[in-house]
N, CA, C and O of each residue as an XYZ file, in Angstrom:
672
protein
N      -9.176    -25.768      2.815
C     -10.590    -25.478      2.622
C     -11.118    -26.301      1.460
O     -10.315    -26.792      0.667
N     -12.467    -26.484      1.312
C     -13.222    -27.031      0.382
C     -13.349    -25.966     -0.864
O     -13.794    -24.838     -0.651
N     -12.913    -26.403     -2.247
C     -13.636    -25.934     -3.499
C     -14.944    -25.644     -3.626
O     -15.662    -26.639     -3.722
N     -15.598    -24.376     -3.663
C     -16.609    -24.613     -4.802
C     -16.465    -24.935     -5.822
O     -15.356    -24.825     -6.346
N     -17.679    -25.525     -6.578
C     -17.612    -25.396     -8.249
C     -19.054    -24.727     -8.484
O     -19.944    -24.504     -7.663
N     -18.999    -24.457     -9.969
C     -20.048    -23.751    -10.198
C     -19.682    -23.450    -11.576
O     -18.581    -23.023    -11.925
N     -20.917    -23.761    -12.524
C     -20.987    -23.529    -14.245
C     -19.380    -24.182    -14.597
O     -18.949    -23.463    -15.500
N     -18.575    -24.994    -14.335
C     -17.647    -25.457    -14.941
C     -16.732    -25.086    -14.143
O     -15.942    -25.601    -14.935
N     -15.979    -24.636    -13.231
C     -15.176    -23.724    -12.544
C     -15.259    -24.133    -11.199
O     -16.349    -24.077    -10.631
N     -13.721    -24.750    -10.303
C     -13.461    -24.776     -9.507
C     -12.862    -23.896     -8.268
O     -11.708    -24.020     -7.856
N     -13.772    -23.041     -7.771
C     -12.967    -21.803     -7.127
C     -12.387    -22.294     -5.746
O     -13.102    -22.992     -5.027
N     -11.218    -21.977     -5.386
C     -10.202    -21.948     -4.004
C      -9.558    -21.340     -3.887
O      -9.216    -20.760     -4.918
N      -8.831    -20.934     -2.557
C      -7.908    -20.169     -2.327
C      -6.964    -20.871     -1.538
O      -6.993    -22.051     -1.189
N      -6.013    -19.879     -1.271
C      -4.359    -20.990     -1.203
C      -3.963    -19.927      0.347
O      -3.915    -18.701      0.448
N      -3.784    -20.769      1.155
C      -3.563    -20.389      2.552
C      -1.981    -19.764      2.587
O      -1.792    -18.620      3.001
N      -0.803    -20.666      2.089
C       0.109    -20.407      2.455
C       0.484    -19.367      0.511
O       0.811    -18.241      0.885
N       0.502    -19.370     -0.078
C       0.518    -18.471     -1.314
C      -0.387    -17.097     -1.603
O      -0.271    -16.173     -2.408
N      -1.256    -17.390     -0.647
C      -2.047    -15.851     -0.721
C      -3.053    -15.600     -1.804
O      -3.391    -14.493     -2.223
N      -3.424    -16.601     -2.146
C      -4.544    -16.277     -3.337
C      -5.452    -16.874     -3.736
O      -5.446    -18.089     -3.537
N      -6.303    -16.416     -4.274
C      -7.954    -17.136     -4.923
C      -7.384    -17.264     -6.274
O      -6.496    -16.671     -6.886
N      -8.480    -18.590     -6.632
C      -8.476    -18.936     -7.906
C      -9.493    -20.004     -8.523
O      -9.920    -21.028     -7.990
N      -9.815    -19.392    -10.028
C     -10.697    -20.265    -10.529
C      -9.995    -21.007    -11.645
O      -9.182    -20.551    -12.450
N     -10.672    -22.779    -11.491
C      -9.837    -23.085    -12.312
C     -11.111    -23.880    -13.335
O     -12.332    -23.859    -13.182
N     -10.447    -24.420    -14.182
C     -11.948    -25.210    -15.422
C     -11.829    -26.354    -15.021
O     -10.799    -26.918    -14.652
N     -12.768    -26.706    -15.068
C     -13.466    -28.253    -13.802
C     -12.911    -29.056    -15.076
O     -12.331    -30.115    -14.838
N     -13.029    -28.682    -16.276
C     -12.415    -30.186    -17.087
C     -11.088    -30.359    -17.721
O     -10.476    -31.279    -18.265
N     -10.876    -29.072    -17.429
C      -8.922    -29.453    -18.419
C      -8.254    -29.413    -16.792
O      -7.474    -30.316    -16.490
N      -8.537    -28.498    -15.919
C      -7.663    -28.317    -14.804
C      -7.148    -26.943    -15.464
O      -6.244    -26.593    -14.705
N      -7.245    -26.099    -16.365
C      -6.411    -24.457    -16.691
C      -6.515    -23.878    -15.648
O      -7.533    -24.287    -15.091
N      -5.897    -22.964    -14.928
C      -6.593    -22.221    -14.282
C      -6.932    -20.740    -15.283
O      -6.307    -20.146    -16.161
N      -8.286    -20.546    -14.592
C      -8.720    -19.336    -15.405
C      -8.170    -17.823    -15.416
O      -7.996    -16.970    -16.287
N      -7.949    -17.922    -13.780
C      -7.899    -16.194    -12.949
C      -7.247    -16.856    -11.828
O      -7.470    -18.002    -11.436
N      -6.316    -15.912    -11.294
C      -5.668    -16.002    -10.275
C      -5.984    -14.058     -9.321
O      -5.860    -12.961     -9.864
N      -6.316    -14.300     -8.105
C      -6.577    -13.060     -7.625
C      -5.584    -12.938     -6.400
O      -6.343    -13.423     -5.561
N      -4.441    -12.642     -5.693
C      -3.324    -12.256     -5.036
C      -4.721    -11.814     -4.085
O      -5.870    -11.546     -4.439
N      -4.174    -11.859     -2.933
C      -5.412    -11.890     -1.639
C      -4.296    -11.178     -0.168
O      -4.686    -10.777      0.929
N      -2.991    -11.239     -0.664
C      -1.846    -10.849      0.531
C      -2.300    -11.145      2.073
O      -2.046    -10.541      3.115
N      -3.111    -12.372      1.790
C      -3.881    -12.863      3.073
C      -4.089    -14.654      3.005
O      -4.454    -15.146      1.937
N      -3.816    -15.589      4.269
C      -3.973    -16.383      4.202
C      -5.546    -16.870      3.917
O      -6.325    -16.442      4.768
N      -6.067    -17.579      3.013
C      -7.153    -17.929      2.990
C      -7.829    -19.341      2.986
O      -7.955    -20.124      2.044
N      -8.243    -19.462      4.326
C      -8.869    -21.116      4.686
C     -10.015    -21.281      5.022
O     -10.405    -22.331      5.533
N     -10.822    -20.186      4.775
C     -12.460    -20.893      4.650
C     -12.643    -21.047      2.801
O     -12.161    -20.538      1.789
N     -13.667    -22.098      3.180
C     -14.310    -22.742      1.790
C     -15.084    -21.514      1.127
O     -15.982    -21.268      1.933
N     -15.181    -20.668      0.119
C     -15.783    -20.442     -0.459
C     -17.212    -21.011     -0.621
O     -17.639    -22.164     -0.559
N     -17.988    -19.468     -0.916
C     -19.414    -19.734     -1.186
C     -19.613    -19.195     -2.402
O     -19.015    -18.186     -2.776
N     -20.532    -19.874     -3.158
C     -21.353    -18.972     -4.522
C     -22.702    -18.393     -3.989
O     -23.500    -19.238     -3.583
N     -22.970    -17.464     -3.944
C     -24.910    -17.240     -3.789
C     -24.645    -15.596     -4.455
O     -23.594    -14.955     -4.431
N     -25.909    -15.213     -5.009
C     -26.312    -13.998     -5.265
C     -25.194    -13.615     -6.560
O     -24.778    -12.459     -6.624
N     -24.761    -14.587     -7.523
C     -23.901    -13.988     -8.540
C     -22.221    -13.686     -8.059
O     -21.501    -12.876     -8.643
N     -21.912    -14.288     -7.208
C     -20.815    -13.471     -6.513
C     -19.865    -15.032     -5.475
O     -20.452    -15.814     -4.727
N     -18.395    -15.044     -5.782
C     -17.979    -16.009     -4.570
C     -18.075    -15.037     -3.369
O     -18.382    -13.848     -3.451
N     -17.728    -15.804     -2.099
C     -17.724    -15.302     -0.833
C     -16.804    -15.977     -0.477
O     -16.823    -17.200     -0.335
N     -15.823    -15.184     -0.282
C     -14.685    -16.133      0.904
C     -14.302    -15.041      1.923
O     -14.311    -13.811      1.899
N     -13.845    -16.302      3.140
C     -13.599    -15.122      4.208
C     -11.195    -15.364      3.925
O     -10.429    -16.258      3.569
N     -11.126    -14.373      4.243
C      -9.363    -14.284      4.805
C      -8.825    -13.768      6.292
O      -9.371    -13.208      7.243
N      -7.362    -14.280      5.987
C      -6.596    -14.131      7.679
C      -5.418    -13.782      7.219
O      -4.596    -14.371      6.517
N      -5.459    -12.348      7.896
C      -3.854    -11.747      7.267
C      -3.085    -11.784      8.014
O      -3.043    -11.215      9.105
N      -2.007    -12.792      7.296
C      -0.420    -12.733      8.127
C      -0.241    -11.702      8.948
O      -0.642    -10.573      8.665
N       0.545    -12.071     10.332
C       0.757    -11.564     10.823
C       0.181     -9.940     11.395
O       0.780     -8.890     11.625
N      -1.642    -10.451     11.502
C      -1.933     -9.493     12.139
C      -3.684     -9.955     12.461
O      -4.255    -10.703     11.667
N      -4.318     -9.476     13.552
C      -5.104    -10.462     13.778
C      -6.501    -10.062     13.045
O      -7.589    -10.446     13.474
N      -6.358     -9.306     11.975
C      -7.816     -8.711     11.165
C      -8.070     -9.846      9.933
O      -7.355    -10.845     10.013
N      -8.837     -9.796      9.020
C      -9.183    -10.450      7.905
C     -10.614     -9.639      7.144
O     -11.473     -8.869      7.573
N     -10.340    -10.253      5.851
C     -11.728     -9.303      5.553
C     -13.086    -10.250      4.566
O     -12.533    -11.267      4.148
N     -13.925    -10.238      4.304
C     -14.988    -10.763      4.177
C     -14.757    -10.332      2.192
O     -14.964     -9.166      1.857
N     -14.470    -11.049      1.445
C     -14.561    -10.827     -0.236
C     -15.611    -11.139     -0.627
O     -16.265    -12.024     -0.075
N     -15.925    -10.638     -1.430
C     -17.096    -10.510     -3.128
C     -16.207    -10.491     -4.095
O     -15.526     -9.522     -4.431
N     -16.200    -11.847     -4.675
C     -15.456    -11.881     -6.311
C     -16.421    -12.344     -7.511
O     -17.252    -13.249     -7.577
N     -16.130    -11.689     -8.136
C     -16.678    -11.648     -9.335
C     -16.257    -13.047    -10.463
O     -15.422    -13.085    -11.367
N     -17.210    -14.101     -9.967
C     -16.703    -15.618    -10.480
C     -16.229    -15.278    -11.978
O     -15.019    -15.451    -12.122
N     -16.819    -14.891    -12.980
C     -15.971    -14.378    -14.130
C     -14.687    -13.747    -14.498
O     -14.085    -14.130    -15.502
N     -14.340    -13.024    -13.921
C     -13.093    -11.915    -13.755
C     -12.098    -12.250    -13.063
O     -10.974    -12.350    -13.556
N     -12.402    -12.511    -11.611
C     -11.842    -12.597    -10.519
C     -11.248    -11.509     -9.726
O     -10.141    -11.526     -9.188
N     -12.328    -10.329     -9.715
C     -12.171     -9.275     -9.150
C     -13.007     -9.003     -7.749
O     -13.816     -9.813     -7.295
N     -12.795     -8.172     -7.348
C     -13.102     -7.935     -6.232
C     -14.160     -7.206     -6.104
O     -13.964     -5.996     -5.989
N     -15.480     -7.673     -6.088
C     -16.408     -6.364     -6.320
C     -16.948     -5.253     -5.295
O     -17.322     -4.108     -5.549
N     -16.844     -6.305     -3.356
C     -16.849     -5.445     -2.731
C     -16.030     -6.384     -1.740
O     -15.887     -7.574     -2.021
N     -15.278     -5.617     -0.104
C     -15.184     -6.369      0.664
C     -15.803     -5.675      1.977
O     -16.333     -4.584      2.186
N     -15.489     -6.831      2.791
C     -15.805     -6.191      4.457
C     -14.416     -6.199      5.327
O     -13.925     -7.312      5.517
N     -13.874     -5.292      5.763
C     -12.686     -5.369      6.924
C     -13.354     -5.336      8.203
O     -14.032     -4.398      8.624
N     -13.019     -6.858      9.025
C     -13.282     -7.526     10.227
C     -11.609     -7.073     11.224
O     -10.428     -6.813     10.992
N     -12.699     -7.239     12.555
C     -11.086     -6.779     13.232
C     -10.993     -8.211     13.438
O      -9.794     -8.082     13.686
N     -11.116     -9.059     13.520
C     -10.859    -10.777     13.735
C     -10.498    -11.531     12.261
O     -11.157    -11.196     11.277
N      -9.536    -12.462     12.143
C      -9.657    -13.236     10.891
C     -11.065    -13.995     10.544
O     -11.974    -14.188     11.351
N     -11.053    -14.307      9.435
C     -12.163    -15.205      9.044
C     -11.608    -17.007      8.485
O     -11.082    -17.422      7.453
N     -11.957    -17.528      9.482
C     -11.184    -19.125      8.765
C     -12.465    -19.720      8.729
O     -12.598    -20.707      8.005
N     -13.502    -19.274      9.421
C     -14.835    -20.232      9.043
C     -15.218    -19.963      7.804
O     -14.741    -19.041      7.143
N     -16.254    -20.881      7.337
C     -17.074    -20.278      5.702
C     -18.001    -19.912      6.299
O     -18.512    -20.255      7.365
N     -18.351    -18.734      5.117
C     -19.669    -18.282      5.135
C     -20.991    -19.251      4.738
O     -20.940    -20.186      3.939
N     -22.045    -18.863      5.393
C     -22.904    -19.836      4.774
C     -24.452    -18.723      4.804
O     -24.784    -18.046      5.777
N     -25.244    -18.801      3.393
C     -26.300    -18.372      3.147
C     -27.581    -19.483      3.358
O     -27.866    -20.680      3.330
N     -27.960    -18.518      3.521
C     -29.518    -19.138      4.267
C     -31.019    -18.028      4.639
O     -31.151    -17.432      5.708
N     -31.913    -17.972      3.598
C     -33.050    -17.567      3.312
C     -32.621    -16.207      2.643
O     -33.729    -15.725      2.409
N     -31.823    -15.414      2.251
C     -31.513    -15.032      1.625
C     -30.440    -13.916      2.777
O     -30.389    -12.697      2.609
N     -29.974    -14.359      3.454
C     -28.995    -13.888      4.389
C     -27.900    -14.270      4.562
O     -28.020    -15.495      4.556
N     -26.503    -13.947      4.775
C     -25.353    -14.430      5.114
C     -25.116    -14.221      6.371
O     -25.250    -13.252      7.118
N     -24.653    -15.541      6.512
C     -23.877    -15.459      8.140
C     -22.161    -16.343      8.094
O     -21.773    -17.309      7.438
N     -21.415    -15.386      9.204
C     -20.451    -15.420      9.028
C     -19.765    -15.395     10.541
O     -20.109    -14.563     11.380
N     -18.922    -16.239     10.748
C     -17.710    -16.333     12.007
C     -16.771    -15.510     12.095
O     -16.342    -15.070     11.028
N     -16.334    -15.176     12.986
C     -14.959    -14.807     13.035
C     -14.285    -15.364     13.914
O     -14.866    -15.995     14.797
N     -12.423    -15.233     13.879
C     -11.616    -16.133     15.417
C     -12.021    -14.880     16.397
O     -11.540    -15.352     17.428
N     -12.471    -13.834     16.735
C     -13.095    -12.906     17.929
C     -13.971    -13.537     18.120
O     -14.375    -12.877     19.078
N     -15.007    -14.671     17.990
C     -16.270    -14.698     18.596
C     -17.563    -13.905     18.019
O     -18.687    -13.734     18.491
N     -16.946    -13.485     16.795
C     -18.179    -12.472     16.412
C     -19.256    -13.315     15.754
O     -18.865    -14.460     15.526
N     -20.507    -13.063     15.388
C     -21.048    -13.878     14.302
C     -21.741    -12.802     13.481
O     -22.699    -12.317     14.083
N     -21.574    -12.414     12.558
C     -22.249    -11.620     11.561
C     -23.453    -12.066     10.833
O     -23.353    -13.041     10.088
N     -24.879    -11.292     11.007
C     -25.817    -11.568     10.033
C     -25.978    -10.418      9.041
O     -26.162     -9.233      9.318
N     -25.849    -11.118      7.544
C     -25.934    -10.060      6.225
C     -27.016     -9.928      6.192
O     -27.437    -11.068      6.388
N     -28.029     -9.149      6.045
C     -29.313     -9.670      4.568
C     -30.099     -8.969      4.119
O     -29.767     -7.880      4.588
N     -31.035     -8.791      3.451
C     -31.611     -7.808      3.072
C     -33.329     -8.328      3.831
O     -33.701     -9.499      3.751
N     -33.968     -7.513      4.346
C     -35.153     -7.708      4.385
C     -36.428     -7.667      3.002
O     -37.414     -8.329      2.677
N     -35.742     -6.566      2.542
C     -36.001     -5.797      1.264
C     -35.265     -5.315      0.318
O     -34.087     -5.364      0.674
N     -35.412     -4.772     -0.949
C     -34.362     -4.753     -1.527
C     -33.707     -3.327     -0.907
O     -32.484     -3.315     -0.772
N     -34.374     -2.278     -0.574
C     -34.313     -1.301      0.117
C     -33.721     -0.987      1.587
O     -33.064      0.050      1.678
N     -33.853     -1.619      2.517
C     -33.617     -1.557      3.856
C     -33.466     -3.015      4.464
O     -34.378     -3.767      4.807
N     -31.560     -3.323      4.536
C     -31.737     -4.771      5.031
C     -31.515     -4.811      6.430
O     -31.157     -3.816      7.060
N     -31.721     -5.963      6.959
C     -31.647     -6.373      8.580
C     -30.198     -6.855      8.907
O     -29.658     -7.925      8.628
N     -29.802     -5.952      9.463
C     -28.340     -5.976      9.510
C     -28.103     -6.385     11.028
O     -28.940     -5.879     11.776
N     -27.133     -7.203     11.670
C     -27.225     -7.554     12.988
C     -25.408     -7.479     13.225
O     -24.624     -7.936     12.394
N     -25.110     -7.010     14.132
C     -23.925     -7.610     14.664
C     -23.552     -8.007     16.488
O     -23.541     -7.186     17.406
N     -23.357     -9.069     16.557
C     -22.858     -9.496     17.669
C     -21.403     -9.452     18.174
O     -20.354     -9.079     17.647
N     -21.789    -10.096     19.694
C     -20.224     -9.856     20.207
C     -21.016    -10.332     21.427
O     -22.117     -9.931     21.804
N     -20.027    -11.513     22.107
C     -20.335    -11.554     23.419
C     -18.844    -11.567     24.001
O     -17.943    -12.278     23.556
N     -18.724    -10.636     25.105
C     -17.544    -10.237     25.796
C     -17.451    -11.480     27.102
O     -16.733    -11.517     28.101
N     -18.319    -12.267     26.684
C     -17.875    -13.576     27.988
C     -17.422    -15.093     27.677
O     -17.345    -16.180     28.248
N     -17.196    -14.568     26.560
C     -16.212    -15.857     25.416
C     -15.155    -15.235     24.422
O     -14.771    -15.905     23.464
N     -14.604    -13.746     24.681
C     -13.373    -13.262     23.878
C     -12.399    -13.176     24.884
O     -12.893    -12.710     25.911
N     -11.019    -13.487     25.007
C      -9.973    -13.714     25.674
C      -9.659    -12.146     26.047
O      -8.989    -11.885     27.046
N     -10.001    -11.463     25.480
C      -9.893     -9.719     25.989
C     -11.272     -9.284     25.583
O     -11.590     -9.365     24.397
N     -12.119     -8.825     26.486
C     -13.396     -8.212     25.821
C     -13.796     -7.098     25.692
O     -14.093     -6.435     26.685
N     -13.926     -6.519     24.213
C     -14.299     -5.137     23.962
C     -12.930     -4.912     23.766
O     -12.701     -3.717     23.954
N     -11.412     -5.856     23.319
C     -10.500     -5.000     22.972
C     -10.643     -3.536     21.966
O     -11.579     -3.559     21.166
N      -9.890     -2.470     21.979
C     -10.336     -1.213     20.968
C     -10.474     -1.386     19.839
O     -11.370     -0.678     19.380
N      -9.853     -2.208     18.917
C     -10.769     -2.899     17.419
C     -12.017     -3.508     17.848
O     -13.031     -2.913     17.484
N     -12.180     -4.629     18.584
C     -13.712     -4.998     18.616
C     -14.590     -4.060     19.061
O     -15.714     -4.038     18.558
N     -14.222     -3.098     20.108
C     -14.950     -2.216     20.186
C     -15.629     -1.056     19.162
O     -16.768     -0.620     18.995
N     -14.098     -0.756     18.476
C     -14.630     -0.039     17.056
C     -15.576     -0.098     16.721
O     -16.520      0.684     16.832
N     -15.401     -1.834     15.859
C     -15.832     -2.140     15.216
C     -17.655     -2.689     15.565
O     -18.623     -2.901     14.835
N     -17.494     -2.730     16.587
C     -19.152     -2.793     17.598
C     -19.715     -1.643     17.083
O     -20.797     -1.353     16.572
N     -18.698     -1.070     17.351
C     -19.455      0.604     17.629
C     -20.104      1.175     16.294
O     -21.183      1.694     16.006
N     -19.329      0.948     15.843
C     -19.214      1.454     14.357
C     -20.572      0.871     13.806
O     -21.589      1.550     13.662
N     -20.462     -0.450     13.521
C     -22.044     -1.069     13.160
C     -23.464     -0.726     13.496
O     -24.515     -0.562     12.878
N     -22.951     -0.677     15.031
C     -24.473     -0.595     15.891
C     -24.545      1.406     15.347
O     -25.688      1.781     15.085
N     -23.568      2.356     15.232
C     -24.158      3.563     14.633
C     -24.622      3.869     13.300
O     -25.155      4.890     12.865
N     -24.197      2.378     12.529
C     -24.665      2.647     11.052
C     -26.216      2.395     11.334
O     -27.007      3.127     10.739
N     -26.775      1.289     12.309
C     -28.301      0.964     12.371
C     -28.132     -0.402     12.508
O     -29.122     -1.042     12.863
N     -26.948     -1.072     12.275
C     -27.138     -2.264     12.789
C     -27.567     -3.078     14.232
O     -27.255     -2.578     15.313
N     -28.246     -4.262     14.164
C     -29.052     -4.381     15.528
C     -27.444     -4.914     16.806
O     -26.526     -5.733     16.759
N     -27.791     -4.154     17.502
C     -26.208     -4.726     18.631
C     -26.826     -6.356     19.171
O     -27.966     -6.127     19.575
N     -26.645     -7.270     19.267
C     -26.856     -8.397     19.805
C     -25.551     -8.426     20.856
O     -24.478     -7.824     20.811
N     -26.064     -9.323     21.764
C     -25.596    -10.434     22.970
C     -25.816    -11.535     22.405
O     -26.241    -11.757     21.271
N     -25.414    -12.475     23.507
C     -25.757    -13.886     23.439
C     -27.077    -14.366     23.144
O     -27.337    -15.422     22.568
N     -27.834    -13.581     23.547
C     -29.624    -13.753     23.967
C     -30.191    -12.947     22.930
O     -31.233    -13.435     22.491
N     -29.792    -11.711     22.318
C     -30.524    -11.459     21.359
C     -29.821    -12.357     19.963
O     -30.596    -12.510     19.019
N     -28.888    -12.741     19.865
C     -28.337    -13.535     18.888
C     -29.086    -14.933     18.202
O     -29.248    -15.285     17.033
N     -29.597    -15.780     20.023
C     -30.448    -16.803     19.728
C     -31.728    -16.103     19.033
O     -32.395    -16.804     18.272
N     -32.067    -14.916     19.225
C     -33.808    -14.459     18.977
C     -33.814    -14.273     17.432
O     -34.656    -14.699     16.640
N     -32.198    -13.223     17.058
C     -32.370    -13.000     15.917
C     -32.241    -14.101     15.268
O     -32.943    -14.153     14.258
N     -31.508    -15.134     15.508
C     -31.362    -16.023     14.517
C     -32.695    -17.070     14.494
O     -32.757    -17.798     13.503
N     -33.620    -17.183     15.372
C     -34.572    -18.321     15.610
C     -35.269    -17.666     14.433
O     -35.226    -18.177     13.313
N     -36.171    -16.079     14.790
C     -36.519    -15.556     14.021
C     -36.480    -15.438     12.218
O     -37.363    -15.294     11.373
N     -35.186    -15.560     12.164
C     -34.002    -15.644     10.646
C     -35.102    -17.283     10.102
O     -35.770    -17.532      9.099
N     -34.917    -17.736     10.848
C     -35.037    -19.583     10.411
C     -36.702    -19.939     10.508
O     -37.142    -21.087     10.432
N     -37.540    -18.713     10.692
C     -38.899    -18.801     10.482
C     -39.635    -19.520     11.652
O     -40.747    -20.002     11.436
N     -38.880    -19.639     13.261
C     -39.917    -20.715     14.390
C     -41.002    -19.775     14.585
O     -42.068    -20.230     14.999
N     -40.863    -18.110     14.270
C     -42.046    -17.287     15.258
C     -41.492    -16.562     16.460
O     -42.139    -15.718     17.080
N     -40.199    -16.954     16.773
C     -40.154    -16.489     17.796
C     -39.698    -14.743     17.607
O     -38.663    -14.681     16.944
N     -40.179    -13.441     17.995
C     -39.870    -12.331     17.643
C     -38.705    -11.876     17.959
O     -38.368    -10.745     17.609
């Protein structure tokens, strides 16, 4: 995966060693080392005060979505995905979106600071088992917190929408 940097500090994580780390962009020290017991090969993101990396845990096909605390190197919140995460996350208008190896695509964001627009997808005509009982869960589970259930077709709407064309 690709490094961020940010204020002096090179953050990555180590696929086959299991861990995040920030290191100082000019001596090379490393600062913080964070144990992750998960392979990690998407690039890190900085936005909103916080890295974002996604992970893929050995030998099992879940991964979970991190919030580290670029100072510390703690964990401030995560997300458990039933799919690994090897893509990066990427922010955009003040939303995160995110891959998974299931086919999922996750939209984060807040509309407001109060009530955000939460979306989760799944199309069952590009997963090699569809609606296995984790993806299903985990469907399920979202769409009862209030998140919007997308398809293929509401996925293009929400996201056109996301990117400001008009389309509702």
């Amino acid at each position: 995966a690709s490094p961020a940097v940010h204020e002096g500090k090179v953050f990555v994580g180590s696929s086959d060693a299991h861990f995040f780390q920030a290191v100082d962009a000019a001596t090379g020290r490393e600062l913080w080392r964070l144990p992750t017991e998960a392979n990690v090969l998407s690039s890190p993101l900085v936005a909103g005060g916080l890295i974002l990396v996604g992970t893929h845990r050995t030998n099992a096909p879940w991964g979970e979505l991190l919030a580290i605390d670029p100072a510390q190197g703690t964990v401030r919140w995560k997300l458990h995905l039933d799919h690994a995460i090897n893509s990066s996350p990427v922010a955009a208008d003040n939303e995160l979106y995110l891959g998974t190896e299931g086919g999922d695509i996750l939209a984060i964001g807040e509309v407001s600071a109060v009530v955000p627009r939460l979306a989760v997808f799944h199309d069952s005509t590009i997963a090699a088992q569809p609606f296995g009982a984790g993806n299903r869960l985990a469907f399920e589970y979202f769409r009862q917190l209030g998140y919007e259930a997308l398809d293929a077709e509401g996925l293009a709407r929400f996201c056109a929408a996301r990117i400001g064309d008009g389309i509702p």
